[in-house]
Tab-separated table of C-alpha atoms in Angstrom:
chain	number	residue	atom	x	y	z
A	1	MET	CA	0.000	0.000	0.000
A	2	SER	CA	1.308	3.433	-0.904
A	3	LYS	CA	1.951	6.014	1.763
A	4	LYS	CA	-0.944	8.078	0.401
A	5	LYS	CA	-3.454	5.246	0.879
A	6	ARG	CA	-2.146	4.415	4.399
A	7	LYS	CA	-2.500	8.060	5.390
A	8	LYS	CA	-6.058	8.203	4.107
A	9	GLN	CA	-7.010	5.041	6.045
A	10	GLN	CA	-5.559	6.509	9.253
A	11	ILE	CA	-7.580	9.647	8.777
A	12	HIS	CA	-10.713	7.576	8.312
A	13	LYS	CA	-10.010	5.681	11.555
A	14	LYS	CA	-9.714	8.960	13.381
A	15	THR	CA	-13.064	10.150	12.072
A	16	GLY	CA	-14.721	6.817	12.958
A	17	LYS	CA	-15.684	5.990	9.415
A	18	ILE	CA	-15.224	2.414	8.321
A	19	SER	CA	-13.495	2.104	5.129
A	20	VAL	CA	-12.996	-1.673	5.254
A	21	SER	CA	-15.158	-3.995	3.237
A	22	HIS	CA	-18.840	-4.609	4.298
A	23	ASN	CA	-18.514	-8.289	3.484
A	24	ILE	CA	-15.942	-8.708	6.226
A	25	LEU	CA	-18.037	-6.926	8.967
A	26	ARG	CA	-21.457	-8.503	8.304
A	27	PRO	CA	-20.884	-11.776	10.316
A	28	PHE	CA	-19.592	-9.798	13.314
A	29	VAL	CA	-22.569	-7.470	13.327
A	30	ILE	CA	-25.064	-10.338	13.148
A	31	THR	CA	-23.367	-12.236	15.965
A	32	PHE	CA	-23.275	-9.149	18.174
A	33	GLY	CA	-26.967	-8.493	17.537
A	34	VAL	CA	-27.951	-12.045	18.454
A	35	VAL	CA	-25.934	-11.940	21.694
A	36	LEU	CA	-27.375	-8.561	22.593
A	37	ALA	CA	-30.931	-9.704	21.971
A	38	ALA	CA	-30.405	-12.862	23.994
A	39	GLY	CA	-29.036	-10.786	26.875
A	40	LEU	CA	-32.007	-8.468	26.791
A	41	CYS	CA	-34.375	-11.443	26.829
A	42	LEU	CA	-32.649	-12.959	29.843
A	43	MET	CA	-32.801	-9.650	31.690
A	44	ALA	CA	-36.493	-9.348	30.953
A	45	ALA	CA	-37.121	-12.893	32.111
A	46	TYR	CA	-35.261	-12.203	35.360
A	47	ALA	CA	-37.204	-8.992	35.926
A	48	TRP	CA	-40.605	-10.513	35.300
A	49	ILE	CA	-40.244	-14.053	36.585
A	50	ILE	CA	-37.246	-14.827	38.769
A	51	ALA	CA	-36.875	-11.559	40.682
A	52	PRO	CA	-40.521	-11.370	41.827
A	53	THR	CA	-40.348	-14.963	42.933
A	54	ARG	CA	-37.276	-14.249	45.029
A	55	VAL	CA	-38.902	-11.139	46.444
A	56	GLU	CA	-41.989	-13.143	47.301
A	57	ASP	CA	-39.830	-15.790	48.903
A	58	HIS	CA	-38.001	-13.110	50.893
A	59	SER	CA	-41.311	-11.552	51.908
A	60	HIS	CA	-42.569	-14.919	52.976
A	61	PHE	CA	-39.402	-15.457	54.999
A	62	GLN	CA	-39.783	-12.024	56.598
A	63	LEU	CA	-43.429	-12.662	57.425
A	64	THR	CA	-42.506	-15.982	58.966
A	65	LYS	CA	-39.957	-14.285	61.199
A	66	GLU	CA	-42.499	-11.643	62.159
A	67	ALA	CA	-45.059	-14.339	62.892
A	68	ILE	CA	-42.607	-16.156	65.128
A	69	ALA	CA	-41.756	-12.897	66.888
A	70	MET	CA	-45.442	-12.129	67.305
A	71	GLU	CA	-46.036	-15.559	68.767
A	72	ASP	CA	-43.263	-14.903	71.287
A	73	VAL	CA	-44.780	-11.542	72.213
A	74	GLU	CA	-48.234	-13.078	72.523
A	75	ALA	CA	-46.810	-15.815	74.726
A	76	GLN	CA	-45.137	-13.225	76.954
A	77	VAL	CA	-48.313	-11.153	77.096
A	78	SER	CA	-50.267	-14.297	77.913
A	79	GLU	CA	-47.887	-15.055	80.770
A	80	ILE	CA	-48.263	-11.509	82.079
A	81	MET	CA	-52.036	-11.678	81.754
A	82	ASP	CA	-52.061	-14.994	83.564
A	83	ALA	CA	-49.983	-13.430	86.345
A	84	ASN	CA	-52.294	-10.442	86.534
A	85	ASP	CA	-55.271	-12.762	86.675
A	86	LYS	CA	-53.784	-14.827	89.486
A	87	TYR	CA	-56.601	-13.895	91.863
A	88	LEU	CA	-59.271	-13.056	89.309
A	89	ASP	CA	-61.495	-15.981	90.288
A	90	ILE	CA	-61.406	-14.876	93.910
A	91	LEU	CA	-62.088	-11.243	93.048
A	92	ASN	CA	-65.100	-12.310	91.027
A	93	ASP	CA	-66.542	-14.240	93.962
A	94	PRO	CA	-67.668	-11.750	96.668
A	95	GLU	CA	-69.252	-14.506	98.731
A	96	TYR	CA	-65.965	-16.417	98.895
A	97	MET	CA	-64.110	-13.224	99.793
A	98	ALA	CA	-66.522	-12.438	102.621
A	99	GLU	CA	-66.315	-15.968	103.986
A	100	ASN	CA	-62.512	-15.939	103.973
A	101	ASN	CA	-61.822	-12.409	105.222
A	102	ILE	CA	-60.429	-11.216	101.884
A	103	TYR	CA	-60.543	-7.574	100.803
A	104	ALA	CA	-59.550	-5.900	97.549
A	105	LYS	CA	-57.790	-2.574	97.081
A	106	ASP	CA	-56.100	-0.706	94.243
A	107	ALA	CA	-52.499	0.381	94.718
A	108	LYS	CA	-51.919	4.121	94.406
A	109	ASN	CA	-48.659	3.394	92.591
A	110	PRO	CA	-48.854	0.535	90.064
A	111	ASP	CA	-45.190	-0.343	90.643
A	112	GLN	CA	-45.366	-0.898	94.390
A	113	ILE	CA	-47.584	-1.413	97.422
A	114	THR	CA	-47.147	0.823	100.459
A	115	ILE	CA	-48.182	-0.336	103.928
A	116	ALA	CA	-47.836	1.874	107.006
A	117	PHE	CA	-48.007	0.951	110.685
A	118	ALA	CA	-48.446	2.938	113.888
A	119	GLY	CA	-48.745	1.949	117.531
A	120	ASP	CA	-51.327	2.654	120.224
A	121	ILE	CA	-54.217	5.112	119.904
A	122	LEU	CA	-56.913	6.038	122.404
A	123	PHE	CA	-60.291	7.712	121.742
A	124	ASP	CA	-61.602	7.646	125.342
A	125	ALA	CA	-62.828	11.175	126.148
A	126	GLN	CA	-62.035	10.637	129.849
A	127	TYR	CA	-58.317	10.688	129.050
A	128	ALA	CA	-56.029	13.529	128.059
A	129	VAL	CA	-55.499	13.116	124.312
A	130	MET	CA	-59.138	12.789	123.316
A	131	SER	CA	-60.285	15.370	125.851
A	132	ALA	CA	-57.839	17.934	124.467
A	133	MET	CA	-58.908	17.301	120.888
A	134	LEU	CA	-62.597	17.664	121.735
A	135	GLN	CA	-61.859	20.919	123.506
A	136	ASN	CA	-60.172	22.108	120.296
A	137	GLY	CA	-63.315	21.487	118.261
A	138	GLY	CA	-62.977	17.772	117.605
A	139	ASP	CA	-60.735	18.165	114.544
A	140	ILE	CA	-58.291	15.259	114.444
A	141	SER	CA	-55.718	17.449	112.677
A	142	THR	CA	-55.336	19.438	115.916
A	143	ALA	CA	-54.184	16.237	117.594
A	144	ILE	CA	-52.218	14.525	114.827
A	145	ALA	CA	-50.243	16.840	112.557
A	146	PRO	CA	-51.693	17.253	109.029
A	147	GLU	CA	-48.440	16.187	107.369
A	148	LEU	CA	-48.502	13.004	109.447
A	149	ILE	CA	-52.123	12.358	108.518
A	150	GLU	CA	-51.166	12.821	104.878
A	151	GLU	CA	-48.446	10.200	105.287
A	152	MET	CA	-51.039	7.820	106.709
A	153	GLN	CA	-53.603	8.533	104.017
A	154	ASN	CA	-51.059	8.014	101.249
A	155	ALA	CA	-50.428	4.416	102.281
A	156	ASP	CA	-52.292	1.729	100.360
A	157	ILE	CA	-52.971	0.007	103.687
A	158	MET	CA	-52.713	1.803	107.036
A	159	MET	CA	-52.737	-0.261	110.248
A	160	LEU	CA	-52.568	0.628	113.949
A	161	ASN	CA	-53.478	-0.688	117.394
A	162	ASN	CA	-57.027	0.173	118.524
A	163	GLU	CA	-56.547	-0.205	122.289
A	164	PHE	CA	-60.105	0.288	123.557
A	165	PRO	CA	-63.687	-0.812	122.839
A	166	TYR	CA	-66.360	1.282	121.080
A	167	SER	CA	-69.553	1.134	123.124
A	168	ASP	CA	-72.031	2.892	125.356
A	169	ARG	CA	-72.586	-0.310	127.302
A	170	GLY	CA	-70.769	-2.386	129.885
A	171	THR	CA	-68.997	-1.799	133.180
A	172	PRO	CA	-65.253	-1.396	133.822
A	173	THR	CA	-63.309	-4.547	134.598
A	174	GLU	CA	-63.124	-4.788	138.382
A	175	GLY	CA	-59.691	-4.213	139.874
A	176	LYS	CA	-58.083	-3.039	136.633
A	177	GLN	CA	-56.092	0.191	137.026
A	178	PHE	CA	-56.860	1.651	133.594
A	179	THR	CA	-60.006	0.869	131.640
A	180	PHE	CA	-60.892	2.493	128.330
A	181	ARG	CA	-64.051	2.957	126.291
A	182	ALA	CA	-64.964	5.286	123.403
A	183	LYS	CA	-68.257	6.405	121.902
A	184	PRO	CA	-69.134	4.411	118.782
A	185	SER	CA	-69.351	7.652	116.765
A	186	TYR	CA	-65.636	8.246	117.348
A	187	VAL	CA	-64.848	5.413	114.953
A	188	SER	CA	-65.111	7.999	112.160
A	189	TYR	CA	-61.719	9.361	113.231
A	190	LEU	CA	-60.127	6.198	111.893
A	191	ASP	CA	-61.459	7.065	108.467
A	192	ASP	CA	-60.164	10.645	108.843
A	193	LEU	CA	-56.711	9.212	109.484
A	194	GLY	CA	-56.842	6.907	106.473
A	195	VAL	CA	-56.854	3.760	108.630
A	196	ASP	CA	-57.831	0.570	106.826
A	197	LEU	CA	-57.058	-2.078	109.419
A	198	VAL	CA	-56.843	-2.166	113.215
A	199	SER	CA	-55.569	-4.739	115.648
A	200	LEU	CA	-57.854	-5.593	118.555
A	201	ALA	CA	-55.405	-8.127	119.969
A	202	ASN	CA	-54.489	-6.111	123.048
A	203	ASN	CA	-55.141	-5.961	126.787
A	204	HIS	CA	-57.831	-3.240	126.683
A	205	ALA	CA	-60.273	-4.444	124.015
A	206	TYR	CA	-62.320	-6.216	126.716
A	207	ASP	CA	-62.156	-3.449	129.365
A	208	TYR	CA	-65.950	-3.045	129.573
A	209	GLY	CA	-66.906	-6.665	129.245
A	210	GLU	CA	-68.382	-8.845	126.543
A	211	ALA	CA	-71.223	-6.511	125.551
A	212	ALA	CA	-68.870	-3.604	124.845
A	213	PHE	CA	-66.459	-5.963	123.100
A	214	LEU	CA	-69.183	-7.214	120.766
A	215	ASP	CA	-70.319	-3.621	120.160
A	216	THR	CA	-66.751	-2.882	119.041
A	217	LEU	CA	-66.819	-5.582	116.395
A	218	THR	CA	-70.162	-4.359	115.083
A	219	THR	CA	-69.122	-0.700	115.133
A	220	LEU	CA	-65.971	-1.370	113.119
A	221	GLU	CA	-67.851	-3.563	110.656
A	222	GLU	CA	-70.511	-0.917	110.077
A	223	ALA	CA	-67.834	1.753	109.628
A	224	GLY	CA	-66.015	-0.321	107.015
A	225	ILE	CA	-62.872	-0.649	109.127
A	226	THR	CA	-61.334	-4.108	109.050
A	227	TYR	CA	-60.105	-5.636	112.306
A	228	VAL	CA	-57.845	-8.545	113.115
A	229	GLY	CA	-56.899	-10.404	116.305
A	230	ALA	CA	-60.367	-10.619	117.858
A	231	GLY	CA	-63.711	-12.207	117.139
A	232	ARG	CA	-66.953	-13.730	118.304
A	233	ASN	CA	-65.176	-17.063	118.701
A	234	LEU	CA	-61.644	-18.424	118.366
A	235	GLU	CA	-62.005	-19.327	114.698
A	236	GLU	CA	-62.873	-15.719	113.896
A	237	ALA	CA	-60.329	-14.200	116.299
A	238	ARG	CA	-57.357	-16.113	114.895
A	239	ARG	CA	-58.395	-15.752	111.267
A	240	PRO	CA	-55.959	-13.774	109.097
A	241	VAL	CA	-57.125	-10.764	107.139
A	242	TYR	CA	-56.133	-10.850	103.470
A	243	TYR	CA	-55.808	-7.962	101.038
A	244	ILE	CA	-55.521	-8.535	97.305
A	245	ILE	CA	-53.793	-5.510	95.877
A	246	ASP	CA	-51.804	-5.124	92.648
A	247	ASN	CA	-52.138	-8.877	92.107
A	248	MET	CA	-50.536	-9.672	95.454
A	249	LYS	CA	-52.288	-11.347	98.341
A	250	ILE	CA	-51.057	-9.981	101.655
A	251	ALA	CA	-51.941	-11.642	104.958
A	252	PHE	CA	-52.243	-9.885	108.327
A	253	VAL	CA	-52.171	-11.867	111.558
A	254	SER	CA	-52.478	-10.268	114.995
A	255	ALA	CA	-52.247	-11.736	118.491
A	256	THR	CA	-51.438	-10.713	122.068
A	257	GLN	CA	-49.133	-12.135	124.722
A	258	ILE	CA	-50.697	-9.782	127.264
A	259	GLU	CA	-51.807	-10.552	129.878
A	260	ARG	CA	-49.461	-13.455	130.719
A	261	LEU	CA	-51.935	-15.260	132.928
A	262	ASP	CA	-54.076	-18.358	132.603
A	263	ASN	CA	-57.213	-16.297	133.270
A	264	PRO	CA	-56.529	-12.746	132.141
A	265	ASP	CA	-58.809	-9.731	132.437
A	266	THR	CA	-58.871	-9.527	128.664
A	267	LYS	CA	-60.715	-12.662	127.668
A	268	GLY	CA	-59.203	-14.870	125.053
A	269	ALA	CA	-61.617	-16.150	122.447
A	270	THR	CA	-62.686	-19.776	122.719
A	271	ASP	CA	-64.557	-22.105	120.403
A	272	SER	CA	-67.820	-20.809	121.835
A	273	SER	CA	-67.079	-17.351	123.286
A	274	ALA	CA	-65.871	-13.985	122.089
A	275	GLY	CA	-62.478	-12.489	122.852
A	276	VAL	CA	-59.035	-11.677	121.541
A	277	PHE	CA	-56.499	-13.984	119.898
A	278	ARG	CA	-54.018	-14.865	122.634
A	279	CYS	CA	-50.520	-16.183	121.908
A	280	TRP	CA	-48.979	-16.583	125.371
A	281	ASN	CA	-49.102	-20.221	124.421
A	282	GLY	CA	-47.945	-19.743	120.846
A	283	ASP	CA	-49.175	-22.951	119.213
A	284	ASN	CA	-52.299	-21.410	117.718
A	285	LEU	CA	-50.311	-18.415	116.464
A	286	ILE	CA	-47.719	-20.587	114.736
A	287	GLU	CA	-50.441	-22.661	113.087
A	288	THR	CA	-52.199	-19.486	111.924
A	289	VAL	CA	-49.012	-17.984	110.465
A	290	LYS	CA	-48.333	-21.207	108.582
A	291	GLU	CA	-51.869	-21.137	107.208
A	292	ALA	CA	-51.439	-17.518	106.133
A	293	LYS	CA	-48.154	-18.377	104.405
A	294	GLU	CA	-49.814	-21.132	102.394
A	295	ASN	CA	-52.568	-18.790	101.250
A	296	SER	CA	-50.756	-15.543	100.484
A	297	ASP	CA	-47.682	-13.947	98.934
A	298	PHE	CA	-46.575	-11.947	101.981
A	299	VAL	CA	-47.327	-12.416	105.692
A	300	ILE	CA	-47.346	-9.603	108.278
A	301	VAL	CA	-47.632	-10.455	111.960
A	302	TYR	CA	-48.643	-7.652	114.352
A	303	LEU	CA	-47.943	-8.650	117.969
A	304	HIS	CA	-48.926	-7.148	121.318
A	305	TRP	CA	-46.007	-8.171	123.532
A	306	GLY	CA	-43.156	-6.987	125.707
A	307	THR	CA	-42.978	-5.155	129.037
A	308	GLU	CA	-44.579	-1.748	129.531
A	309	ASN	CA	-42.181	1.233	129.570
A	310	GLU	CA	-39.192	-1.063	129.113
A	311	VAL	CA	-36.820	-0.221	126.259
A	312	ASN	CA	-35.153	-3.634	126.260
A	313	ILE	CA	-37.016	-6.553	124.750
A	314	ASP	CA	-37.901	-9.320	127.187
A	315	TRP	CA	-37.338	-13.063	127.092
A	316	ALA	CA	-40.814	-13.836	125.742
A	317	GLN	CA	-40.288	-11.541	122.756
A	318	GLU	CA	-36.881	-13.099	122.129
A	319	LYS	CA	-38.442	-16.543	122.244
A	320	GLN	CA	-41.463	-15.857	120.058
A	321	ALA	CA	-39.878	-13.758	117.292
A	322	PRO	CA	-37.849	-16.645	115.764
A	323	GLU	CA	-40.818	-19.004	116.131
A	324	VAL	CA	-43.022	-16.618	114.172
A	325	ALA	CA	-40.318	-16.054	111.561
A	326	SER	CA	-39.828	-19.804	111.104
A	327	ALA	CA	-43.576	-20.269	110.674
A	328	GLY	CA	-43.574	-18.002	107.623
A	329	ALA	CA	-43.797	-14.350	108.690
A	330	ASP	CA	-42.206	-11.904	106.248
A	331	LEU	CA	-42.505	-8.904	108.576
A	332	ILE	CA	-43.120	-8.566	112.336
A	333	ILE	CA	-44.544	-5.393	113.888
A	334	GLY	CA	-44.806	-5.051	117.669
A	335	ASP	CA	-46.505	-2.803	120.193
A	336	HIS	CA	-47.632	-2.602	123.866
A	337	PRO	CA	-44.553	-1.299	125.762
A	338	HIS	CA	-45.639	2.356	125.127
A	339	CYS	CA	-42.063	3.184	124.104
A	340	LEU	CA	-39.872	2.499	121.100
A	341	GLN	CA	-37.930	-0.740	121.019
A	342	GLN	CA	-35.261	-1.993	118.672
A	343	ILE	CA	-35.377	-2.802	115.002
A	344	SER	CA	-33.780	-6.136	114.284
A	345	VAL	CA	-33.649	-8.976	111.771
A	346	VAL	CA	-34.566	-12.493	112.876
A	347	GLN	CA	-33.871	-15.314	110.421
A	348	GLY	CA	-33.949	-12.777	107.610
A	349	VAL	CA	-37.259	-11.267	108.786
A	350	PRO	CA	-37.289	-7.574	109.815
A	351	VAL	CA	-38.807	-6.894	113.230
A	352	ILE	CA	-39.603	-3.697	115.090
A	353	TYR	CA	-40.371	-4.882	118.599
A	354	SER	CA	-42.401	-1.840	119.614
A	355	LEU	CA	-43.714	1.204	117.782
A	356	GLY	CA	-44.578	2.832	121.105
A	357	ASN	CA	-47.482	5.175	121.689
A	358	PHE	CA	-48.789	6.857	118.601
A	359	TRP	CA	-51.491	9.045	120.135
A	360	PHE	CA	-52.264	7.630	123.522
A	361	ASN	CA	-51.549	9.985	126.449
A	362	SER	CA	-50.176	13.396	127.363
A	363	LYS	CA	-46.616	12.230	128.017
A	364	THR	CA	-43.759	13.502	125.914
A	365	VAL	CA	-42.387	10.374	124.287
A	366	ASP	CA	-40.594	9.496	121.069
A	367	THR	CA	-42.653	7.436	118.700
A	368	GLY	CA	-42.814	6.666	115.019
A	369	MET	CA	-44.367	4.908	112.103
A	370	VAL	CA	-43.012	2.152	109.911
A	371	LYS	CA	-43.633	2.292	106.175
A	372	VAL	CA	-42.785	-0.624	103.936
A	373	THR	CA	-43.014	-0.975	100.177
A	374	LEU	CA	-43.653	-4.300	98.498
A	375	SER	CA	-43.439	-5.586	94.962
A	376	ARG	CA	-44.184	-9.014	93.590
A	377	ASP	CA	-40.587	-9.866	94.480
A	378	GLY	CA	-41.279	-9.157	98.154
A	379	LEU	CA	-40.144	-6.464	100.574
A	380	GLN	CA	-38.372	-3.600	98.815
A	381	GLU	CA	-38.046	-0.900	101.480
A	382	PHE	CA	-38.427	-0.603	105.252
A	383	GLN	CA	-38.539	2.950	106.597
A	384	PHE	CA	-38.811	4.157	110.163
A	385	ILE	CA	-40.493	7.592	110.337
A	386	PRO	CA	-39.632	9.491	113.558
A	387	CYS	CA	-42.515	11.189	115.376
A	388	LEU	CA	-43.126	12.762	118.772
A	389	GLN	CA	-46.099	12.504	121.117
A	390	SER	CA	-46.160	15.584	123.330
A	391	GLY	CA	-48.863	17.773	124.891
A	392	SER	CA	-51.623	15.429	123.657
A	393	ARG	CA	-50.427	15.905	120.072
A	394	THR	CA	-48.367	13.749	117.717
A	395	THR	CA	-46.145	15.367	115.114
A	396	LEU	CA	-43.851	14.318	112.299
A	397	LEU	CA	-40.246	15.196	113.175
A	398	GLN	CA	-37.791	17.043	110.954
A	399	GLY	CA	-34.288	18.448	111.266
A	400	GLU	CA	-32.335	17.972	114.480
A	401	GLU	CA	-35.219	16.269	116.299
A	402	LYS	CA	-35.572	13.735	113.515
A	403	THR	CA	-31.829	13.072	113.651
A	404	ARG	CA	-31.990	12.683	117.419
A	405	VAL	CA	-34.638	9.959	117.242
A	406	LEU	CA	-32.872	8.185	114.387
A	407	ASP	CA	-29.628	8.227	116.378
A	408	TYR	CA	-31.512	6.730	119.303
A	409	MET	CA	-32.943	3.948	117.136
A	410	ARG	CA	-29.449	3.246	115.814
A	411	SER	CA	-28.142	2.998	119.374
A	412	ILE	CA	-30.678	0.324	120.382
A	413	SER	CA	-30.889	-1.584	117.086
A	414	GLY	CA	-28.246	-4.164	116.303
A	415	GLY	CA	-27.506	-5.788	112.976
A	416	VAL	CA	-29.186	-3.110	110.850
A	417	LEU	CA	-28.229	0.194	109.255
A	418	ILE	CA	-30.553	3.205	109.428
A	419	ASP	CA	-29.843	6.094	107.049
A	420	ASP	CA	-30.688	9.773	107.491
A	421	ASP	CA	-34.161	9.285	106.017
A	422	GLY	CA	-34.949	6.336	108.257
A	423	TYR	CA	-34.490	3.640	105.600
A	424	VAL	CA	-33.354	0.400	107.195
A	425	THR	CA	-31.030	-2.082	105.506
A	426	TRP	CA	-29.401	-5.291	106.670
C-alpha cells in the first residue's frame, strides 16, 4: 500500500468511518446483535419471573420471622395476663371473699404497694389526748399533725393498734387500774386518718366486758374498718385478714401475749365465746401464720407483747420472734410497751419490737411509724419515720429532732443500718 493510501485510512479511523469492506463486517454485526438480543431477553425474564419470585420468597421469609416474633410476644403477654389474673377468680366471687376475710384494694402506685403501721391510739374522752382534741373542736388534725395524717392517708394500707372498745354499754373490769371505752361515733376518726385495718389483739379491748367488746366488732364492721386479732369465737379471732392488691395477696395476723396469765382480764376467744387472739401459748399463732403463708404472697404479723415502759425486749419476745419467723412471717410489727424498742432482723425477717405510743396519752415520748413498700418480688423498702407525742399531740419530726430519734434507734438496734431518712437495711 502506498503512503498516500495508508494516510487516508488513518484519517478515516480517526473520524470513525469504516473504510474496510462490508462483506468482512457482516458476520460480526449479526453475531453481536444475536448476543445482545439474547441478553435483553434474559434480563427481561429475570425482571418478570425470577426476581418477583425471590422477592416473594423473601417476603414470605420475613413474614414468617415476624409471625414467630409475634407468637413470642403473645406468649409473653399471655404469661403476664395470667400473672395479673392470678386472683381473678377470687375477686369475682364476693361470697368467697366475705367468707374468707379477703378484701380488695387498688395500689396508688402501680409499681409498688405501700403499707404503714403505727402503735397505740386512744379515743376515750375521759383521758387527756381525746379530751384535748374535743376541747379544740374535735378536729383530728389538731391532735395529729396534718403532714402526718397525709403520710397515713397516702399508704395503700394503714394499720394501727385500737386499744379500747367502742360502746355505750358495759362496766369497767373490776380491779383493773386503767379501763378504756370510746363512743361508737368516734370510729369515724379512723377514716379521717386513712386507717384501713386495726388490731384488737391487746389488753384493753375487753375493758368493759363482753357486751362492749361485741359492740366494738359491730361498730368497726358498720364503719367499714377491718379488724384482726379478735372475734366472736376463736375461729374468727385467729383468722388472718387478706388484702388482694396489685395482684398480690397480703396476709395480716395479729395476736397478744398480754396478759401473761391463765385467766386474764382480757378474755381470750374460745370455740364458743368472744375475745381476743391470745398467743402466750404460741401454738395457735404458729399454726395461723403457717396457714397464712400457704394462702398468700406476703405475711405480716402484728404482735402485742413486751414489758410496759421497758426499752429492752424481754425473754418472751426473744423466744417468740424466731418461732413466728420460722412459721412463715415476712414482717413482724410489735406494740404494747408504750415506748420504742429496737429494730432487728430475725432469720432474715425484719422486726420492730415496739412502735410505742402513737397518740395515747399526754406524756412527751418518742414514737414513730413504719412504712414498707412491696413488689411481687417481696419487701423492697423498710422505713422508720420518727414522730413525737407531746402535749396530747403527735407530730412528724424534721431536722435535728428527727436526727436525734434516728440516732436513738441506731443505738438500740443491732444488725441493721438506718440512714438519714430512716431507711433500714441489713
